[in-house]
Amino acid sequence: SQIATYESWLASASPVYQEKLWNGRYYNLDSESGSRVVMADQLCGQFYSQLLDLPAIAPPERTLSALKTVYESCFKNFYDGKFGAANGLLPDGSPANIKDTHPLEVWTGINFGLAAFMVQVEMKKEAFELTEAVVKQIYENGLQFRTPEAITATGTFRASHYLRAMAIWAIYLSIVNC
């Protein structure tokens, strides 16, 4: 059956995933570049698996460690949490390359998904703090009727009316189901 095939793939891929990407605090971007970037959305697959009641991809203690690292590195260390979690920063919150654009953006939908995931793993305080920062950016900048995909620390935004921001409803779903 197809389910057995997927279960087999998960069983064979999981040890490799853990061995190649886990660095003791969070999951690396890849297994070869040596990048130390903490990617905010590094566990989106685990989030969806948990949301859909599928088998875990990452062990709970590693999931929690990675989420705490994302919270500190990409949110708290990025302009003191004023904007939300940036897509990808070094553990100290600095950019790997100051000229990069996407890693320094706060993607609203990714942040709402991240907050929903935090609710699922009992990081509610952190989830609401992150959500509040993003919502403030949207409303204080008059973007509530054209919620963008990306917000920057320089006050710019792009991709108005982006649907991924509807991930805010995943926060509600996570609260109700936890």
Short mmCIF file of C-alpha atoms in Angstrom, two decimals, residues 59-153:
data_model
loop_
_atom_site.label_atom_id
_atom_site.label_comp_id
_atom_site.label_asym_id
_atom_site.label_seq_id
_atom_site.Cartn_x
_atom_site.Cartn_y
_atom_site.Cartn_z
CA PRO A 59 12.23 13.86 18.20
CA PRO A 60 10.32 16.11 20.64
CA GLU A 61 13.44 17.28 22.50
CA ARG A 62 15.12 18.32 19.23
CA THR A 63 11.96 20.01 18.02
CA LEU A 64 11.80 22.05 21.22
CA SER A 65 15.51 22.91 21.08
CA ALA A 66 15.24 24.02 17.45
CA LEU A 67 12.15 26.15 18.14
CA LYS A 68 13.82 27.81 21.13
CA THR A 69 16.86 28.56 18.96
CA VAL A 70 14.65 30.04 16.24
CA TYR A 71 12.83 32.12 18.85
CA GLU A 72 16.09 33.54 20.23
CA SER A 73 18.10 33.88 17.01
CA CYS A 74 15.50 34.91 14.45
CA PHE A 75 13.05 36.76 16.69
CA LYS A 76 14.51 38.11 19.94
CA ASN A 77 17.96 38.84 18.48
CA PHE A 78 16.48 40.48 15.35
CA TYR A 79 15.79 44.10 16.36
CA ASP A 80 14.75 42.92 19.85
CA GLY A 81 11.68 41.15 18.49
CA LYS A 82 10.07 44.29 17.09
CA PHE A 83 9.20 42.92 13.64
CA GLY A 84 8.79 39.17 14.01
CA ALA A 85 11.13 36.30 13.17
CA ALA A 86 13.44 36.89 10.23
CA ASN A 87 13.75 33.99 7.80
CA GLY A 88 17.37 33.11 8.45
CA LEU A 89 20.04 34.56 10.71
CA LEU A 90 23.16 33.41 12.48
CA PRO A 91 22.63 32.23 16.07
CA ASP A 92 23.52 35.69 17.43
CA GLY A 93 20.83 37.30 15.25
CA SER A 94 23.21 38.81 12.73
CA PRO A 95 22.87 38.21 8.99
CA ALA A 96 25.13 35.73 7.21
CA ASN A 97 25.31 38.27 4.38
CA ILE A 98 24.08 41.83 4.89
CA LYS A 99 23.20 42.08 1.17
CA ASP A 100 20.78 39.14 1.27
CA THR A 101 17.09 39.99 1.09
CA HIS A 102 14.95 36.96 1.90
CA PRO A 103 16.86 35.91 5.03
CA LEU A 104 16.34 39.39 6.52
CA GLU A 105 12.62 39.51 5.77
CA VAL A 106 9.83 38.63 8.17
CA TRP A 107 7.35 36.48 6.26
CA THR A 108 3.97 36.89 7.92
CA GLY A 109 2.60 33.45 7.08
CA ILE A 110 5.78 31.68 8.15
CA ASN A 111 5.67 33.57 11.45
CA PHE A 112 2.04 32.61 12.05
CA GLY A 113 2.82 28.97 11.25
CA LEU A 114 5.81 29.13 13.58
CA ALA A 115 3.61 30.58 16.33
CA ALA A 116 1.03 27.82 15.82
CA PHE A 117 3.78 25.23 16.09
CA MET A 118 5.02 26.88 19.30
CA VAL A 119 1.52 26.58 20.74
CA GLN A 120 1.54 22.86 19.92
CA VAL A 121 4.76 22.31 21.89
CA GLU A 122 3.74 24.38 24.93
CA MET A 123 5.64 27.55 24.00
CA LYS A 124 2.46 29.64 24.21
CA LYS A 125 4.04 32.73 25.74
CA GLU A 126 6.63 32.85 22.96
CA ALA A 127 3.97 32.14 20.32
CA PHE A 128 1.80 35.04 21.42
CA GLU A 129 4.76 37.39 21.71
CA LEU A 130 5.80 36.54 18.14
CA THR A 131 2.24 36.87 16.84
CA GLU A 132 1.79 40.23 18.56
CA ALA A 133 4.96 41.62 16.97
CA VAL A 134 3.85 40.64 13.46
CA VAL A 135 0.26 41.82 13.94
CA LYS A 136 1.54 45.17 15.25
CA GLN A 137 3.66 45.59 12.13
CA ILE A 138 0.65 44.87 9.94
CA TYR A 139 -1.78 47.18 11.74
CA GLU A 140 0.57 50.00 12.70
CA ASN A 141 1.69 50.28 9.09
CA GLY A 142 -1.82 50.26 7.61
CA LEU A 143 -1.44 46.86 5.97
CA GLN A 144 -4.43 45.10 7.51
CA PHE A 145 -6.39 45.13 4.23
CA ARG A 146 -3.40 44.11 2.14
CA THR A 147 -1.39 41.87 4.43
CA PRO A 148 1.99 41.34 2.80
CA GLU A 149 4.07 38.22 2.60
CA ALA A 150 7.24 40.05 3.63
CA ILE A 151 8.00 42.88 6.05
CA THR A 152 11.46 44.35 6.49
CA ALA A 153 13.19 46.18 9.32
#
